[in-house]
Structure formats: structure tokens, C-alpha cells
């Protein structure tokens, strides 16, 4: 098992991951605000978190992951009021859509999915603790955190506190970056708004207090990992630290991990810029879930990823190459036996893959190890030099890689259908193509060349190119 080293935003260094509880990683993930469909920028961050958890699993670690769902904030309150429904009803639809999107992208469910509105009591208790520590003040019914009372404020974002006005306040959920002010822990109710009657008065929680309260409830005072996109470093995560550490007197998080943005034409993909694509937008255009997942994970999480049409085309053909490789490995035409050199070659790919991911989750290097292996083994198959035991070993290696990558299982059409889309570009599913190829092979063996040619023609008409290999196997791809 390779030593896992990850970049830590808190220390600005790549550091070994040393769990608080041996053998277990407790990880908190800032989840979606369910006021609209999530866009694929959001999913870049969620796919990164999924690759991380799958990799930790593959290394024999238990993972306890909590993801919050923000189902109360200014935007939700406004949107629900405009739609004339209560916030629970309004957010339900987007939460369901979010879960369906996670499923389509093969993103594993966290152990705990925590809705903010189910945890009001935990938030109230945290605010009370901060009140007892003298870190809050009340103004016009809202309770604010006094950041001047927490000298370590700024340690994550390295924000310069000079020139920050003590006592300047903000109580909206979204505010400008680089603007450090006392933030609202608890917001006074406004007429017509959803509010809760609590020990600290009527109102609703601020956004930051949600994450601190729910993270510590399920994961303890000190978490191993906390993740999110880079836009959350300040102020959201800085405020989480201020709340949690002031309440417990203990370090809140050992390892802070932040994913860089998905960009469009040099700008962050974001709803406010209007340059977003939802998954459903892309599916409606004939894209497959596996293409999007592959594209999002192909660039290491600390590098920005530019979203382009060309990137989608490449991602799609990369997934096809990997799937075709595994199909070819499973052809029965391979001679029995094993070659120690080939076994060594496969072992090297496995250790290169793990080493790349252990090095701050370098997915580009990990994929290079997979494609290098596929190339070498394909070459051996072209020469009819691959033996049965080695082919099985290569299949097992590919399955191991896919436990992290999550793109080999060809269920794209099922996932699309579940979301109400037809199959991607009305093309034959891989399983159908393979069934036709098998039928053609069998027709040829029966010397029924008319049937064999008819199947070749049917495949060509459906946009599928086939190539007969020397070893009797058939390779295929979409045109
Ligand atoms: P939100 O629903 O806005 O709270 O965002 C959910 C997650 O998506 C957060 O971790 C954000 O940091 C992340 N995120 C938002 N926009 C992008 C983007 N363009 N690229 C990558 N991650 C993003
Ligand atoms: Zn959060």
C-alpha cells in the first residue's frame, strides 16, 4: 500500500494522510444547495470527492463520509416564495434530481446525507456553546459571530486581517470573496419567511453553522478530511473553522482539500454567470454519463479544467477504448498458459496506478498507467502472444482500476432511460453491438456469409465500425 499524500490548503503542503482513528477516514463534503439543478461544475467537485473515497477504499481504509444538503437559504426562500410552495416541497424536487444525477455519474452515496432542516437542534446547540464562550452578539434578533474574538481567523485562506473593520456585519448567505466580516450564525425571521422557534429565539440558521454542526455531530470534533470547491475556502470554510474550534478548543480538520474550478471560456462555470450546463442539458444533446464522469476526473483536481466539445469527444473515445479492451481480453480465442513477463507488466501498471493516486490524487498519471497497459496488451494480442492466464489477470487489473474510475460498466443507456432520456444518440448499446458481433462470428463459422454480411451492414448503418483481428476477435467502435 502506497503512502497517501494529499495537498492540504491549511498548510500549503502535500502531507501524508494520517487518520485520527487508525484504518478509518472521516470525511465531510460540502454538498449542494438544492434550489436548482446542479451544474457540471458542481459535479467536477463531487466526482473528485468520489474518486477520493473510492481510492481510500481501494487502499483498505474504511470511509465515513458525510455530505450536507443545504435546503434553507436566501435563494431557496426566494425561489419557494415565487413558486408559492413551502421550502421543503420546493427543495424536494431538486434533491431528488441531485440524487439521480449522482447515480447517473456512478458517484457513491456518502454514508450520511444530512439535510440542514433536519438538524436545527444541533445548530442551536452549537450557537449556544459559542454564546457561552462570549463569541457572539445579538443585533435586531440575529446572532453574529464576533471574528475579532477568534485570533486564528484567516489561517485557512491566509486572508490579511489588517484593515478589517471589527464589528462590520453580514447576514446574507452569499457575499463577496475577500470580505471578512462578522457573519450571521442565526438570522431573525422576516415576515412571510420560513422560521423555527428555538431556545435562541425564532429564526433560521446561517449557512456556515450548518456545516460545523453536522460535521461534528457525525464525525467527531476533529475530522480527517474536509472537501469542497476552491470558492468555499473563504469565507465558508474559514467560518466553519472559527465556529468549530472556538466551540471545542480542538483542531476541526486535519486535511483541507479543495477542487479547482471547471471553466468555460476562461471563466468559472457558475449559475450567476449564466454559463452553466446541467447534466440533463448534456444528456439531451446525446452525451453519455460515462463521458462526463471520465472528462471530469481526467484532469487532477488541483488543476482547472476547461470544458470543451473536443474534451467531450476525447473522453467518449477514451471510455470506448477501455471498454473495447476489456471485451477483447474476454474473447475465448486466447491460447492457454501464462507468461511471467506479462504478469510483471500488469503488476507494474497496478503499482503505477496506486502510486499516481497516492500522490495527491494524480488522476492523469493514473489514467496514463491504464492506457499504457492497454496499449502493450493490445500489441501482444495483435501478435497473438497473449496467454489465457495473463488475459484473466489483465481483466482483474482493469476491474481494480475501475473500482476507482467507475467508467467500465456499460450502463449508460440504462442511466439515461432512468432520467427519461432515450439512448444516447439513438445508437446501439454496447451490449447489443457485442451480441450482433457474436452472432456474426457464429454465422461465419456456419459459413452463412449472407447473414454475416447483413449483420456487418446493420452495424455500419448504426454508425459502428468493426475490424476483424488476426486472432479471430473483433474490435469495434462508434464512428
Ligand atoms: P453549491 O451548490 O453552489 O454550494 O456548490 C456545490 C459544490 O460545487 C461546492 O463544493 C462548490 O465549491 C462546487 N463548485 C461550484 N462551482 C464549481 C465549478 N465551476 N467547478 C468546480 N466546482 C464548483
Ligand atoms: Zn459547507
Tab-separated table of C-alpha atoms and ligand atoms in Angstrom:
chain	number	residue	atom	x	y	z
A	1	UNK	CA	0.000	0.000	0.000
A	2	UNK	CA	1.447	3.329	-1.095
A	3	UNK	CA	1.684	6.134	1.481
A	4	UNK	CA	-1.176	8.504	0.665
A	5	UNK	CA	-0.097	12.111	0.405
A	6	UNK	CA	-2.522	14.946	-0.226
A	7	UNK	CA	-2.216	18.683	-0.566
A	8	UNK	CA	-3.530	20.493	2.499
A	9	UNK	CA	-4.906	24.011	1.983
A	10	UNK	CA	-4.280	24.728	5.669
A	11	UNK	CA	-0.518	24.187	5.482
A	12	UNK	CA	0.000	24.747	1.738
A	13	UNK	CA	1.916	21.482	1.583
A	14	UNK	CA	1.470	17.962	0.316
A	15	UNK	CA	1.286	15.915	3.517
A	16	UNK	CA	0.769	12.281	4.472
A	17	UNK	CA	-2.797	11.382	5.353
A	18	UNK	CA	-2.695	10.199	8.974
A	19	UNK	CA	-6.155	9.184	10.201
A	20	UNK	CA	-7.327	10.188	13.679
A	21	UNK	CA	-8.804	6.686	14.042
A	22	UNK	CA	-6.440	4.104	12.549
A	23	UNK	CA	-7.831	2.414	9.446
A	24	UNK	CA	-10.703	4.877	9.060
A	25	UNK	CA	-11.113	8.173	7.245
A	26	UNK	CA	-13.807	10.550	8.413
A	27	UNK	CA	-14.589	12.985	5.688
A	28	UNK	CA	-17.019	15.862	5.322
A	29	UNK	CA	-18.124	17.124	1.953
A	30	UNK	CA	-19.941	20.387	1.374
A	31	UNK	CA	-22.911	19.296	-0.669
A	32	UNK	CA	-25.374	21.077	-2.917
A	33	UNK	CA	-27.731	23.936	-2.258
A	34	UNK	CA	-30.907	22.426	-3.633
A	35	UNK	CA	-32.560	25.434	-5.244
A	36	UNK	CA	-31.914	24.432	-8.872
A	37	UNK	CA	-30.332	21.582	-10.837
A	38	UNK	CA	-26.648	21.179	-10.034
A	39	UNK	CA	-24.343	22.020	-12.963
A	40	UNK	CA	-21.366	20.042	-14.172
A	41	UNK	CA	-19.004	22.468	-12.404
A	42	UNK	CA	-20.541	21.256	-9.141
A	43	UNK	CA	-20.132	17.714	-10.385
A	44	UNK	CA	-16.466	18.241	-11.029
A	45	UNK	CA	-16.093	18.694	-7.285
A	46	UNK	CA	-18.427	15.796	-6.466
A	47	UNK	CA	-16.642	13.443	-8.882
A	48	UNK	CA	-13.303	14.416	-7.324
A	49	UNK	CA	-14.674	13.555	-3.880
A	50	UNK	CA	-15.963	10.251	-5.207
A	51	UNK	CA	-12.610	9.333	-6.748
A	52	UNK	CA	-11.005	10.189	-3.424
A	53	UNK	CA	-13.358	7.992	-1.393
A	54	UNK	CA	-13.108	5.122	-3.854
A	55	UNK	CA	-9.318	5.339	-3.787
A	56	UNK	CA	-9.247	5.344	0.025
A	57	UNK	CA	-11.470	2.255	-0.045
A	58	UNK	CA	-9.216	0.565	-2.569
A	59	UNK	CA	-6.342	1.090	-0.142
A	60	UNK	CA	-8.154	-0.850	2.556
A	61	UNK	CA	-9.400	2.154	4.550
A	62	UNK	CA	-12.900	2.431	5.941
A	63	UNK	CA	-14.549	5.661	4.872
A	64	UNK	CA	-17.171	7.518	6.809
A	65	UNK	CA	-18.347	10.383	4.632
A	66	UNK	CA	-20.966	12.980	5.447
A	67	UNK	CA	-22.415	15.276	2.832
A	68	UNK	CA	-24.747	18.098	3.731
A	69	UNK	CA	-27.692	19.264	1.719
A	70	UNK	CA	-28.403	22.948	2.135
A	71	UNK	CA	-32.177	23.097	1.965
A	72	UNK	CA	-32.690	26.502	3.544
A	73	UNK	CA	-31.019	29.751	2.437
A	74	UNK	CA	-31.918	33.107	0.901
A	75	UNK	CA	-32.103	31.781	-2.655
A	76	UNK	CA	-34.309	28.859	-1.624
A	77	UNK	CA	-36.611	31.093	0.385
A	78	UNK	CA	-36.968	33.491	-2.548
A	79	UNK	CA	-37.492	30.757	-5.125
A	80	UNK	CA	-40.000	28.856	-2.973
A	81	UNK	CA	-41.960	32.063	-2.331
A	82	UNK	CA	-42.008	32.805	-6.056
A	83	UNK	CA	-43.290	29.276	-6.740
A	84	UNK	CA	-45.870	29.613	-3.941
A	85	UNK	CA	-44.750	26.440	-2.113
A	86	UNK	CA	-43.019	25.792	1.182
A	87	UNK	CA	-39.268	25.311	1.212
A	88	UNK	CA	-39.403	21.566	1.906
A	89	UNK	CA	-41.644	20.983	-1.079
A	90	UNK	CA	-39.529	23.263	-3.250
A	91	UNK	CA	-36.217	21.617	-2.383
A	92	UNK	CA	-37.514	18.023	-2.538
A	93	UNK	CA	-37.596	18.035	-6.322
A	94	UNK	CA	-34.030	19.318	-6.657
A	95	UNK	CA	-32.734	16.957	-4.012
A	96	UNK	CA	-34.252	14.038	-5.909
A	97	UNK	CA	-32.739	15.320	-9.146
A	98	UNK	CA	-29.367	15.633	-7.433
A	99	UNK	CA	-29.509	12.044	-6.186
A	100	UNK	CA	-30.481	10.808	-9.657
A	101	UNK	CA	-27.535	12.737	-11.126
A	102	UNK	CA	-25.141	11.188	-8.596
A	103	UNK	CA	-26.422	7.767	-9.597
A	104	UNK	CA	-26.013	8.501	-13.311
A	105	UNK	CA	-22.396	9.522	-12.719
A	106	UNK	CA	-21.624	6.450	-10.583
A	107	UNK	CA	-20.940	8.686	-7.594
A	108	UNK	CA	-21.257	6.548	-4.478
A	109	UNK	CA	-23.654	7.680	-1.791
A	110	UNK	CA	-21.958	9.084	1.295
A	111	UNK	CA	-22.651	7.170	4.496
A	112	UNK	CA	-24.676	10.112	5.757
A	113	UNK	CA	-26.593	12.641	3.689
A	114	UNK	CA	-27.557	15.363	6.143
A	115	UNK	CA	-30.303	17.837	5.340
A	116	UNK	CA	-29.849	21.159	7.112
A	117	UNK	CA	-33.513	21.449	8.086
A	118	UNK	CA	-33.315	18.097	9.909
A	119	UNK	CA	-30.504	19.402	12.134
A	120	UNK	CA	-31.784	22.696	13.504
A	121	UNK	CA	-31.394	21.454	17.092
A	122	UNK	CA	-27.693	20.635	16.535
A	123	UNK	CA	-27.132	24.106	15.132
A	124	UNK	CA	-28.922	25.762	18.034
A	125	UNK	CA	-26.734	23.796	20.480
A	126	UNK	CA	-23.590	24.962	18.679
A	127	UNK	CA	-24.713	28.592	18.737
A	128	UNK	CA	-25.391	28.244	22.476
A	129	UNK	CA	-21.854	26.982	23.034
A	130	UNK	CA	-20.463	29.981	21.182
A	131	UNK	CA	-22.692	32.267	23.235
A	132	UNK	CA	-21.304	30.730	26.440
A	133	UNK	CA	-17.766	31.378	25.170
A	134	UNK	CA	-18.605	35.058	24.615
A	135	UNK	CA	-18.076	34.890	20.860
A	136	UNK	CA	-21.436	36.166	19.746
A	137	UNK	CA	-23.609	39.231	19.914
A	138	UNK	CA	-27.204	39.824	19.022
A	139	UNK	CA	-28.461	42.622	16.857
A	140	UNK	CA	-32.039	43.088	15.706
A	141	UNK	CA	-32.849	39.476	16.542
A	142	UNK	CA	-29.934	37.994	14.558
A	143	UNK	CA	-26.932	36.393	16.272
A	144	UNK	CA	-23.498	37.175	14.880
A	145	UNK	CA	-20.104	35.563	15.333
A	146	UNK	CA	-17.521	38.076	16.539
A	147	UNK	CA	-14.459	37.175	14.488
A	148	UNK	CA	-12.243	39.535	16.486
A	149	UNK	CA	-12.737	37.021	19.353
A	150	UNK	CA	-11.035	34.225	17.387
A	151	UNK	CA	-7.394	35.221	16.815
A	152	UNK	CA	-6.701	32.330	14.430
A	153	UNK	CA	-9.292	33.674	11.975
A	154	UNK	CA	-7.798	33.646	8.478
A	155	UNK	CA	-5.463	30.683	8.907
A	156	UNK	CA	-7.003	28.644	6.101
A	157	UNK	CA	-7.447	31.347	3.478
A	158	UNK	CA	-4.403	33.334	4.718
A	159	UNK	CA	-6.571	36.391	4.489
A	160	UNK	CA	-4.929	39.539	5.754
A	161	UNK	CA	-6.976	40.752	8.692
A	162	UNK	CA	-5.395	44.212	8.709
A	163	UNK	CA	-7.890	46.839	7.707
A	164	UNK	CA	-10.887	44.651	8.511
A	165	UNK	CA	-13.380	46.662	10.497
A	166	UNK	CA	-14.231	44.902	13.768
A	167	UNK	CA	-17.972	44.652	14.122
A	168	UNK	CA	-18.785	45.006	10.422
A	169	UNK	CA	-21.572	42.560	9.765
A	170	UNK	CA	-23.071	40.471	7.056
A	171	UNK	CA	-26.144	38.325	7.222
A	172	UNK	CA	-26.788	37.309	3.645
A	173	UNK	CA	-25.824	33.795	2.617
A	174	UNK	CA	-23.802	34.837	-0.364
A	175	UNK	CA	-21.266	37.582	-0.112
A	176	UNK	CA	-18.216	38.835	-1.798
A	177	UNK	CA	-14.946	36.995	-1.545
A	178	UNK	CA	-12.186	38.872	0.285
A	179	UNK	CA	-14.738	40.436	2.546
A	180	UNK	CA	-14.205	39.264	6.114
A	181	UNK	CA	-16.961	40.400	8.412
A	182	UNK	CA	-18.844	39.118	11.380
A	183	UNK	CA	-21.234	36.605	9.956
A	184	UNK	CA	-24.705	35.581	10.998
A	185	UNK	CA	-24.997	32.340	12.944
A	186	UNK	CA	-28.717	32.751	13.351
A	187	UNK	CA	-30.984	35.030	11.359
A	188	UNK	CA	-34.001	36.839	12.685
A	189	UNK	CA	-37.233	35.880	10.945
A	190	UNK	CA	-38.580	38.151	8.246
A	191	UNK	CA	-42.304	38.393	7.561
A	192	UNK	CA	-43.533	35.539	5.428
A	193	UNK	CA	-40.252	33.598	5.705
A	194	UNK	CA	-39.873	30.098	6.996
A	195	UNK	CA	-38.552	30.174	10.591
A	196	UNK	CA	-38.096	27.957	13.635
A	197	UNK	CA	-38.974	28.681	17.288
A	198	UNK	CA	-35.890	27.740	19.296
A	199	UNK	CA	-34.100	28.334	22.613
A	200	UNK	CA	-32.001	31.049	20.962
A	201	UNK	CA	-35.084	32.755	19.591
A	202	UNK	CA	-37.122	32.484	16.414
A	203	UNK	CA	-35.342	32.438	13.081
A	204	UNK	CA	-33.262	30.222	10.824
A	205	UNK	CA	-29.638	29.132	10.709
A	206	UNK	CA	-26.888	30.806	8.696
A	207	UNK	CA	-25.195	28.650	6.078
A	208	UNK	CA	-21.825	28.247	7.825
A	209	UNK	CA	-23.239	26.961	11.084
A	210	UNK	CA	-24.944	24.095	9.253
A	211	UNK	CA	-21.719	22.513	8.158
A	212	UNK	CA	-19.915	22.851	11.505
A	213	UNK	CA	-22.846	21.387	13.424
A	214	UNK	CA	-23.493	18.457	11.096
A	215	UNK	CA	-19.825	17.625	10.542
A	216	UNK	CA	-19.088	17.369	14.283
A	217	UNK	CA	-22.331	15.543	15.018
A	218	UNK	CA	-21.460	12.609	12.779
A	219	UNK	CA	-17.685	12.719	12.599
A	220	UNK	CA	-16.482	13.987	15.985
A	221	UNK	CA	-14.636	17.167	16.902
A	222	UNK	CA	-11.667	16.532	14.606
A	223	UNK	CA	-12.228	15.255	11.060
A	224	UNK	CA	-9.591	13.706	8.841
A	225	UNK	CA	-10.684	15.386	5.623
A	226	UNK	CA	-12.967	18.240	4.638
A	227	UNK	CA	-13.554	18.884	0.960
A	228	UNK	CA	-15.201	21.409	-1.316
A	229	UNK	CA	-14.523	23.587	-4.330
A	230	UNK	CA	-11.926	26.373	-4.033
A	231	UNK	CA	-14.643	29.006	-3.907
A	232	UNK	CA	-15.569	27.681	-0.453
A	233	UNK	CA	-12.170	28.301	1.191
A	234	UNK	CA	-13.221	31.816	2.048
A	235	UNK	CA	-15.405	32.673	3.772
A	236	UNK	CA	-17.320	29.397	4.217
A	237	UNK	CA	-14.558	27.107	5.437
A	238	UNK	CA	-12.785	29.852	7.342
A	239	UNK	CA	-16.028	30.432	9.210
A	240	UNK	CA	-16.510	26.712	9.825
A	241	UNK	CA	-13.082	26.642	11.495
A	242	UNK	CA	-13.892	29.702	13.598
A	243	UNK	CA	-17.175	28.202	14.816
A	244	UNK	CA	-15.959	24.661	15.424
A	245	UNK	CA	-12.583	25.360	17.001
A	246	UNK	CA	-13.942	28.091	19.249
A	247	UNK	CA	-16.649	25.684	20.441
A	248	UNK	CA	-14.451	22.626	21.089
A	249	UNK	CA	-10.958	24.039	21.597
A	250	UNK	CA	-9.706	21.299	19.258
A	251	UNK	CA	-8.482	21.321	15.663
A	252	UNK	CA	-11.539	20.936	13.427
A	253	UNK	CA	-9.969	19.351	10.344
A	254	UNK	CA	-6.599	17.759	9.673
A	255	UNK	CA	-6.644	17.856	5.903
A	256	UNK	CA	-8.481	20.500	3.862
A	257	UNK	CA	-8.880	19.551	0.196
A	258	UNK	CA	-10.219	21.900	-2.451
A	259	UNK	CA	-11.014	21.171	-6.076
A	260	UNK	CA	-10.210	23.769	-8.708
A	261	UNK	CA	-12.977	25.011	-10.932
A	262	UNK	CA	-14.479	23.765	-14.100
A	263	UNK	CA	-14.093	26.645	-16.520
A	264	UNK	CA	-15.879	27.754	-19.677
A	265	UNK	CA	-14.024	30.171	-21.975
A	266	UNK	CA	-11.702	31.212	-19.172
A	267	UNK	CA	-14.464	31.789	-16.603
A	268	UNK	CA	-15.695	29.695	-13.709
A	269	UNK	CA	-18.832	27.773	-14.608
A	270	UNK	CA	-21.430	29.312	-12.327
A	271	UNK	CA	-25.099	29.992	-12.269
A	272	UNK	CA	-24.601	33.694	-11.720
A	273	UNK	CA	-22.509	33.983	-14.909
A	274	UNK	CA	-25.142	32.067	-16.848
A	275	UNK	CA	-22.555	29.776	-18.457
A	276	UNK	CA	-23.711	26.529	-16.948
A	277	UNK	CA	-24.587	23.128	-18.323
A	278	UNK	CA	-26.566	20.718	-16.226
A	279	UNK	CA	-26.080	17.019	-16.759
A	280	UNK	CA	-29.523	16.923	-18.312
A	281	UNK	CA	-28.541	19.609	-20.857
A	282	UNK	CA	-25.693	17.369	-21.967
A	283	UNK	CA	-27.733	14.168	-21.979
A	284	UNK	CA	-30.348	15.889	-24.122
A	285	UNK	CA	-27.556	16.554	-26.611
A	286	UNK	CA	-26.672	12.867	-26.764
A	287	UNK	CA	-23.789	12.806	-24.262
A	288	UNK	CA	-23.358	9.766	-22.051
A	289	UNK	CA	-22.949	9.743	-18.263
A	290	UNK	CA	-19.642	7.842	-18.547
A	291	UNK	CA	-18.267	10.511	-20.907
A	292	UNK	CA	-18.965	13.269	-18.412
A	293	UNK	CA	-17.557	11.287	-15.489
A	294	UNK	CA	-14.390	10.476	-17.419
A	295	UNK	CA	-13.932	14.072	-18.561
A	296	UNK	CA	-14.393	15.438	-15.042
A	297	UNK	CA	-11.945	13.039	-13.444
A	298	UNK	CA	-9.317	13.090	-16.183
A	299	UNK	CA	-7.668	16.310	-15.013
A	300	UNK	CA	-6.119	16.270	-11.492
A	301	UNK	CA	-8.371	18.069	-9.065
A	302	UNK	CA	-5.972	20.912	-8.295
A	303	UNK	CA	-5.802	21.994	-11.939
A	304	UNK	CA	-8.552	23.978	-13.586
A	305	UNK	CA	-10.425	22.026	-16.211
A	306	UNK	CA	-11.630	23.735	-19.334
A	307	UNK	CA	-14.934	22.400	-20.574
A	308	UNK	CA	-14.914	21.987	-24.371
A	309	UNK	CA	-16.680	19.998	-27.068
A	310	UNK	CA	-13.342	18.498	-28.033
A	311	UNK	CA	-12.790	17.327	-24.457
A	312	UNK	CA	-16.123	15.505	-24.591
A	313	UNK	CA	-15.217	13.774	-27.858
A	314	UNK	CA	-11.897	12.644	-26.430
A	315	UNK	CA	-13.440	11.451	-23.189
A	316	UNK	CA	-16.029	9.422	-25.050
A	317	UNK	CA	-13.457	7.692	-27.204
A	318	UNK	CA	-11.213	7.046	-24.177
A	319	UNK	CA	-14.046	5.232	-22.409
A	320	UNK	CA	-14.784	3.243	-25.573
A	321	UNK	CA	-11.132	2.269	-25.885
A	322	UNK	CA	-11.094	0.926	-22.340
A	323	UNK	CA	-14.374	-0.952	-22.737
A	324	UNK	CA	-13.275	-2.468	-26.050
A	325	UNK	CA	-10.009	-3.533	-24.487
A	326	UNK	CA	-11.788	-5.473	-21.759
A	327	UNK	CA	-14.189	-7.041	-24.285
A	328	UNK	CA	-11.238	-8.166	-26.364
A	329	UNK	CA	-9.484	-9.635	-23.321
A	330	UNK	CA	-12.528	-11.796	-22.753
A	331	UNK	CA	-12.558	-13.390	-26.227
A	332	UNK	CA	-12.301	-17.163	-25.975
A	333	UNK	CA	-9.700	-17.369	-28.757
A	334	UNK	CA	-6.715	-16.846	-26.456
A	335	UNK	CA	-4.285	-19.766	-26.048
A	336	UNK	CA	-3.884	-21.240	-22.533
A	337	UNK	CA	-0.823	-20.505	-20.375
A	338	UNK	CA	0.898	-17.617	-18.684
A	339	UNK	CA	3.970	-15.511	-19.322
A	340	UNK	CA	5.858	-14.148	-16.280
A	341	UNK	CA	6.902	-11.040	-18.238
A	342	UNK	CA	3.275	-10.163	-18.927
A	343	UNK	CA	2.335	-10.779	-15.310
A	344	UNK	CA	5.080	-8.361	-14.286
A	345	UNK	CA	3.858	-5.819	-16.824
A	346	UNK	CA	0.372	-5.926	-15.316
A	347	UNK	CA	1.707	-5.654	-11.753
A	348	UNK	CA	3.680	-2.593	-12.786
A	349	UNK	CA	0.535	-0.935	-14.150
A	350	UNK	CA	-1.228	-1.658	-10.864
A	351	UNK	CA	1.514	-0.169	-8.748
A	352	UNK	CA	1.869	2.856	-11.073
A	353	UNK	CA	-1.868	3.454	-10.811
A	354	UNK	CA	-1.855	3.353	-6.997
A	355	UNK	CA	1.302	5.457	-6.760
A	356	UNK	CA	-0.202	8.139	-9.002
A	357	UNK	CA	-3.352	8.392	-6.918
A	358	UNK	CA	-1.409	8.266	-3.661
A	359	UNK	CA	0.483	11.300	-4.967
A	360	UNK	CA	-2.222	13.886	-4.296
A	361	UNK	CA	-4.749	12.019	-6.422
A	362	UNK	CA	-2.967	12.441	-9.735
A	363	UNK	CA	-5.701	11.040	-11.961
A	364	UNK	CA	-3.913	11.984	-15.195
A	365	UNK	CA	-0.905	9.829	-14.258
A	366	UNK	CA	-3.169	7.025	-13.081
A	367	UNK	CA	-5.006	7.030	-16.424
A	368	UNK	CA	-1.685	7.041	-18.256
A	369	UNK	CA	-0.791	3.818	-16.413
A	370	UNK	CA	-4.085	2.249	-17.544
A	371	UNK	CA	-3.788	3.307	-21.186
A	372	UNK	CA	-0.125	2.248	-21.365
A	373	UNK	CA	-1.126	-1.191	-20.164
A	374	UNK	CA	-3.984	-1.384	-22.671
A	375	UNK	CA	-1.627	-0.420	-25.482
A	376	UNK	CA	1.010	-3.017	-24.542
A	377	UNK	CA	-1.503	-5.819	-24.073
A	378	UNK	CA	-3.328	-4.928	-27.297
A	379	UNK	CA	0.004	-5.136	-29.110
A	380	UNK	CA	0.622	-8.559	-27.579
A	381	UNK	CA	-2.856	-9.674	-28.696
A	382	UNK	CA	-2.168	-8.389	-32.224
A	383	UNK	CA	0.895	-10.654	-32.251
A	384	UNK	CA	-1.191	-13.485	-30.811
A	385	UNK	CA	1.259	-13.504	-27.907
A	386	UNK	CA	-1.163	-13.011	-25.018
A	387	UNK	CA	-1.950	-16.140	-22.997
A	388	UNK	CA	-5.140	-17.007	-21.174
A	389	UNK	CA	-3.927	-16.592	-17.560
A	390	UNK	CA	-2.451	-13.214	-18.434
A	391	UNK	CA	-5.657	-12.102	-20.106
A	392	UNK	CA	-7.584	-13.009	-16.940
A	393	UNK	CA	-5.031	-11.172	-14.830
A	394	UNK	CA	-5.393	-8.099	-17.081
A	395	UNK	CA	-9.186	-8.221	-16.722
A	396	UNK	CA	-8.792	-8.346	-12.935
A	397	UNK	CA	-6.436	-5.351	-13.059
A	398	UNK	CA	-8.910	-3.392	-15.167
A	399	UNK	CA	-11.671	-4.179	-12.692
A	400	UNK	CA	-9.477	-2.970	-9.874
A	401	UNK	CA	-8.781	0.291	-11.710
A	402	UNK	CA	-12.458	0.677	-12.359
A	403	UNK	CA	-13.300	0.391	-8.674
A	404	UNK	CA	-11.828	3.921	-8.584
A	405	UNK	CA	-12.584	5.195	-12.087
A	406	UNK	CA	-16.165	3.923	-12.371
A	407	UNK	CA	-16.489	4.049	-16.177
A	408	UNK	CA	-16.147	0.479	-17.466
A	409	UNK	CA	-19.620	-0.870	-16.767
A	410	UNK	CA	-21.627	-0.033	-19.846
A	411	UNK	CA	-24.911	1.033	-18.270
A	412	UNK	CA	-25.104	4.449	-19.919
A	413	UNK	CA	-28.334	3.718	-21.702
A	414	UNK	CA	-29.966	2.406	-18.522
A	415	UNK	CA	-28.951	5.522	-16.643
A	416	UNK	CA	-30.254	7.753	-19.433
A	417	UNK	CA	-33.536	5.926	-19.571
A	418	UNK	CA	-33.935	6.287	-15.801
A	419	UNK	CA	-33.656	10.042	-16.244
A	420	UNK	CA	-36.206	9.994	-19.020
A	421	UNK	CA	-33.865	10.272	-21.980
A	422	UNK	CA	-33.718	7.968	-24.995
A	423	UNK	CA	-30.454	6.103	-25.503
A	424	UNK	CA	-27.526	8.324	-26.349
A	425	UNK	CA	-27.964	9.451	-29.977
A	426	UNK	CA	-30.321	6.507	-30.539
A	427	UNK	CA	-27.291	4.323	-31.032
A	428	UNK	CA	-26.962	0.667	-30.299
A	429	UNK	CA	-25.870	-0.047	-26.751
A	430	UNK	CA	-22.509	-1.781	-26.454
A	431	UNK	CA	-24.220	-4.954	-25.258
A	432	UNK	CA	-26.368	-5.009	-28.408
A	433	UNK	CA	-23.307	-4.433	-30.604
A	434	UNK	CA	-21.499	-7.279	-28.907
A	435	UNK	CA	-24.476	-9.604	-29.306
A	436	UNK	CA	-24.593	-8.806	-33.042
A	437	UNK	CA	-20.856	-9.353	-33.389
A	438	UNK	CA	-21.145	-12.709	-31.638
A	439	UNK	CA	-23.987	-13.665	-33.951
A	440	UNK	CA	-21.921	-12.644	-36.976
A	441	UNK	CA	-18.942	-14.710	-35.795
A	442	UNK	CA	-21.210	-17.662	-35.332
A	443	UNK	CA	-22.791	-17.140	-38.797
A	444	UNK	CA	-19.319	-17.136	-40.339
A	445	UNK	CA	-18.485	-20.381	-38.574
A	446	UNK	CA	-21.652	-21.858	-40.083
A	447	UNK	CA	-20.444	-20.433	-43.426
A	448	UNK	CA	-23.645	-18.355	-43.569
A	449	UNK	CA	-21.861	-15.428	-45.193
A	450	UNK	CA	-25.069	-13.783	-46.281
A	451	UNK	CA	-26.175	-13.400	-42.651
A	452	UNK	CA	-22.674	-12.342	-41.584
A	453	UNK	CA	-22.625	-9.609	-44.251
A	454	UNK	CA	-26.116	-8.472	-43.328
A	455	UNK	CA	-25.014	-8.007	-39.714
A	456	UNK	CA	-21.908	-6.091	-40.795
A	457	UNK	CA	-24.177	-3.831	-42.845
A	458	UNK	CA	-26.613	-3.365	-39.949
A	459	UNK	CA	-23.754	-2.328	-37.684
A	460	UNK	CA	-22.369	0.055	-40.311
A	461	UNK	CA	-25.817	1.613	-40.699
A	462	UNK	CA	-25.904	2.181	-36.935
A	463	UNK	CA	-22.597	4.017	-37.060
A	464	UNK	CA	-20.423	1.169	-35.844
A	465	UNK	CA	-17.092	0.299	-37.396
A	466	UNK	CA	-15.810	-3.226	-36.951
A	467	UNK	CA	-12.385	-4.637	-37.550
A	468	UNK	CA	-11.570	-8.358	-37.766
A	469	UNK	CA	-8.354	-9.126	-35.921
A	470	UNK	CA	-5.898	-11.895	-36.792
A	471	UNK	CA	-6.704	-13.806	-33.603
A	472	UNK	CA	-10.331	-14.082	-34.651
A	473	UNK	CA	-11.554	-11.399	-32.258
A	474	UNK	CA	-13.443	-8.377	-33.490
A	475	UNK	CA	-12.759	-4.812	-32.437
A	476	UNK	CA	-15.415	-2.193	-32.818
A	477	UNK	CA	-16.022	1.468	-32.240
A	478	UNK	CA	-18.609	4.139	-32.844
A	479	UNK	CA	-17.893	6.165	-35.994
B	1	LIG	P1	-23.122	24.944	-4.292
B	1	LIG	O1	-24.323	24.095	-4.615
B	1	LIG	O2	-23.082	26.235	-5.049
B	1	LIG	O3	-22.938	25.146	-2.796
B	1	LIG	O4	-21.829	24.145	-4.803
B	1	LIG	C1	-21.600	22.776	-4.550
B	1	LIG	C2	-20.136	22.448	-4.766
B	1	LIG	O5	-19.728	22.708	-6.130
B	1	LIG	C3	-19.186	23.263	-3.897
B	1	LIG	O6	-18.164	22.410	-3.394
B	1	LIG	C4	-18.600	24.280	-4.866
B	1	LIG	O7	-17.330	24.710	-4.449
B	1	LIG	C5	-18.529	23.470	-6.124
B	1	LIG	N1	-18.471	24.267	-7.377
B	1	LIG	C6	-19.260	25.311	-7.744
B	1	LIG	N2	-18.922	25.763	-8.989
B	1	LIG	C7	-17.892	24.985	-9.421
B	1	LIG	C8	-17.097	24.931	-10.645
B	1	LIG	N3	-17.305	25.751	-11.661
B	1	LIG	N4	-16.126	23.988	-10.710
B	1	LIG	C9	-15.913	23.121	-9.682
B	1	LIG	N5	-16.614	23.113	-8.530
B	1	LIG	C10	-17.610	24.034	-8.395
B	2	LIG	ZN1	-20.188	23.519	3.893
